[in-house]
PDB file of C-alpha atoms in Angstrom:
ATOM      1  CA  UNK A  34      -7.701   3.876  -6.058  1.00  0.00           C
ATOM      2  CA  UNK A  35      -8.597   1.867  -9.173  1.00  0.00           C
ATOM      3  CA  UNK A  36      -6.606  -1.353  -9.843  1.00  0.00           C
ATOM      4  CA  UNK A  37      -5.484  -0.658 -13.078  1.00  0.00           C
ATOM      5  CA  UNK A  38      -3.621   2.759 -12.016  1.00  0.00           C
ATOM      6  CA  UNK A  39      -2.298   1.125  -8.552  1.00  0.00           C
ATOM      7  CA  UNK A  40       1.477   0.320  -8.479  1.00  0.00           C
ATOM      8  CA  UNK A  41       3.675  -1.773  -6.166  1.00  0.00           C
ATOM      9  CA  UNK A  42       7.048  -2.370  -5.531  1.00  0.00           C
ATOM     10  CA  UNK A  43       8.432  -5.196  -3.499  1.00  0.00           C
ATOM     11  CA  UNK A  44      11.606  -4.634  -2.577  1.00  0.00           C
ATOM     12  CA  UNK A  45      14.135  -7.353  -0.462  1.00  0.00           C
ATOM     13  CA  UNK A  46      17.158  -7.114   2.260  1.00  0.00           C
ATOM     14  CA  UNK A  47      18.348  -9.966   3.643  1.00  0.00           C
ATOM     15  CA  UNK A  48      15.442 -11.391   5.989  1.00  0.00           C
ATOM     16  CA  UNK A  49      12.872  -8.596   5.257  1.00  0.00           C
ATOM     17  CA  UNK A  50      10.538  -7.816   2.614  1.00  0.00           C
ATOM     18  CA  UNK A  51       8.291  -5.438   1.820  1.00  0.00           C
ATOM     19  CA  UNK A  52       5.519  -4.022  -0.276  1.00  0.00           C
ATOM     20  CA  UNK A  53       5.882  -0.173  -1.253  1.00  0.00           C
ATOM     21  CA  UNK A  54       2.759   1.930  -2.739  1.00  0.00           C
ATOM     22  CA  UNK A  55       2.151   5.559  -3.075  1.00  0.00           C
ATOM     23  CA  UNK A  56       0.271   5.233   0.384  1.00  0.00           C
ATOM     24  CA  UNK A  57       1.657   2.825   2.360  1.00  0.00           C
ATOM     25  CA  UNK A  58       4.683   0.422   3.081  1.00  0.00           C
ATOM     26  CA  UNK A  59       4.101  -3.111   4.673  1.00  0.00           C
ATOM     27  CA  UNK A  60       7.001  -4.592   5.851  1.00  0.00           C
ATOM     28  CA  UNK A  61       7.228  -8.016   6.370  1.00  0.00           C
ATOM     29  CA  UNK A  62       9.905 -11.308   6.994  1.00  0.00           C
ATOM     30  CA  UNK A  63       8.652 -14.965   6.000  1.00  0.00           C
ATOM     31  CA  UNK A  64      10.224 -16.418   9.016  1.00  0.00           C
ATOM     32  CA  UNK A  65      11.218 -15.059  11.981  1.00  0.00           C
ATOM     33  CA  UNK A  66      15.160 -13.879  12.373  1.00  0.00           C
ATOM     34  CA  UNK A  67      17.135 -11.143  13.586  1.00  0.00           C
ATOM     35  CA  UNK A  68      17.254  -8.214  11.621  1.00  0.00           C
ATOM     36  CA  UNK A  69      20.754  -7.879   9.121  1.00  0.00           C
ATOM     37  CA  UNK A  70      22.584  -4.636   9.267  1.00  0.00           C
ATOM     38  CA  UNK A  71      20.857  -4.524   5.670  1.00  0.00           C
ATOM     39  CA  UNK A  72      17.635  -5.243   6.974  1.00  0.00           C
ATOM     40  CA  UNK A  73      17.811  -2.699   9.671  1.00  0.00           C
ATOM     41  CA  UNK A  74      19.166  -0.433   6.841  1.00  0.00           C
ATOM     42  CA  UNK A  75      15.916  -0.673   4.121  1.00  0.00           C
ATOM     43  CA  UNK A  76      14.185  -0.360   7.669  1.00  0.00           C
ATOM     44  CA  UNK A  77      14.606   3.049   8.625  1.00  0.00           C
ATOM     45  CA  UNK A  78      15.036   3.974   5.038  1.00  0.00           C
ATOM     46  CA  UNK A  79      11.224   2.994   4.743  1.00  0.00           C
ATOM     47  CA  UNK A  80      10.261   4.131   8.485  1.00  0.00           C
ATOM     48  CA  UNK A  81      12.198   7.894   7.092  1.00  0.00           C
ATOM     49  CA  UNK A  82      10.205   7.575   3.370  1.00  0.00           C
ATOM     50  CA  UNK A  83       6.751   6.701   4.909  1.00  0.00           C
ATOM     51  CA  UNK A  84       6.407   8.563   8.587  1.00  0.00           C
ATOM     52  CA  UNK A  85       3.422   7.305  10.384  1.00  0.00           C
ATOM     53  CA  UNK A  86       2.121  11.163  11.479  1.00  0.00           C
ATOM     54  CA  UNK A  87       0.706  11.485   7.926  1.00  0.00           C
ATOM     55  CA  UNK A  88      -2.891  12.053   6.575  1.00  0.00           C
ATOM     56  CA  UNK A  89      -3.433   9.503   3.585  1.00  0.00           C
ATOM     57  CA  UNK A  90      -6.736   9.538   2.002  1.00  0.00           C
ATOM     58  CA  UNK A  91      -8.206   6.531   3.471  1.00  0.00           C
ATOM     59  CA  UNK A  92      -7.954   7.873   6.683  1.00  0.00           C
TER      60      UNK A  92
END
């Protein structure tokens, strides 16, 4: 994956964050909370998107 083709997409809730690529999604909060209904929302929206049974070419 060359850096000048590679796109990301950070995208926010409430408490959590995270990074979205082609490959992969990193999800991540800054501090520590309890997930939002919104948060738990773009959570298994991204957990549905990105299943972690998949063969990616890294692997």
């Amino acid at each position: 994956i060359f850096a000048e083709t590679r796109r990301e997409f950070r995208v926010k809730a409430d408490t959590l964050n995270a990074f979205l690529t082609v490959y992969k999604a990193i999800l991540f909060q800054k501090d520590a909370s309890p997930l939002s209904p919104k948060d738990r929302e773009l959570r298994d929206y991204i957990l549905e998107k990105y299943p972690h049974a998949r063969d990616t070419p890294l692997i």
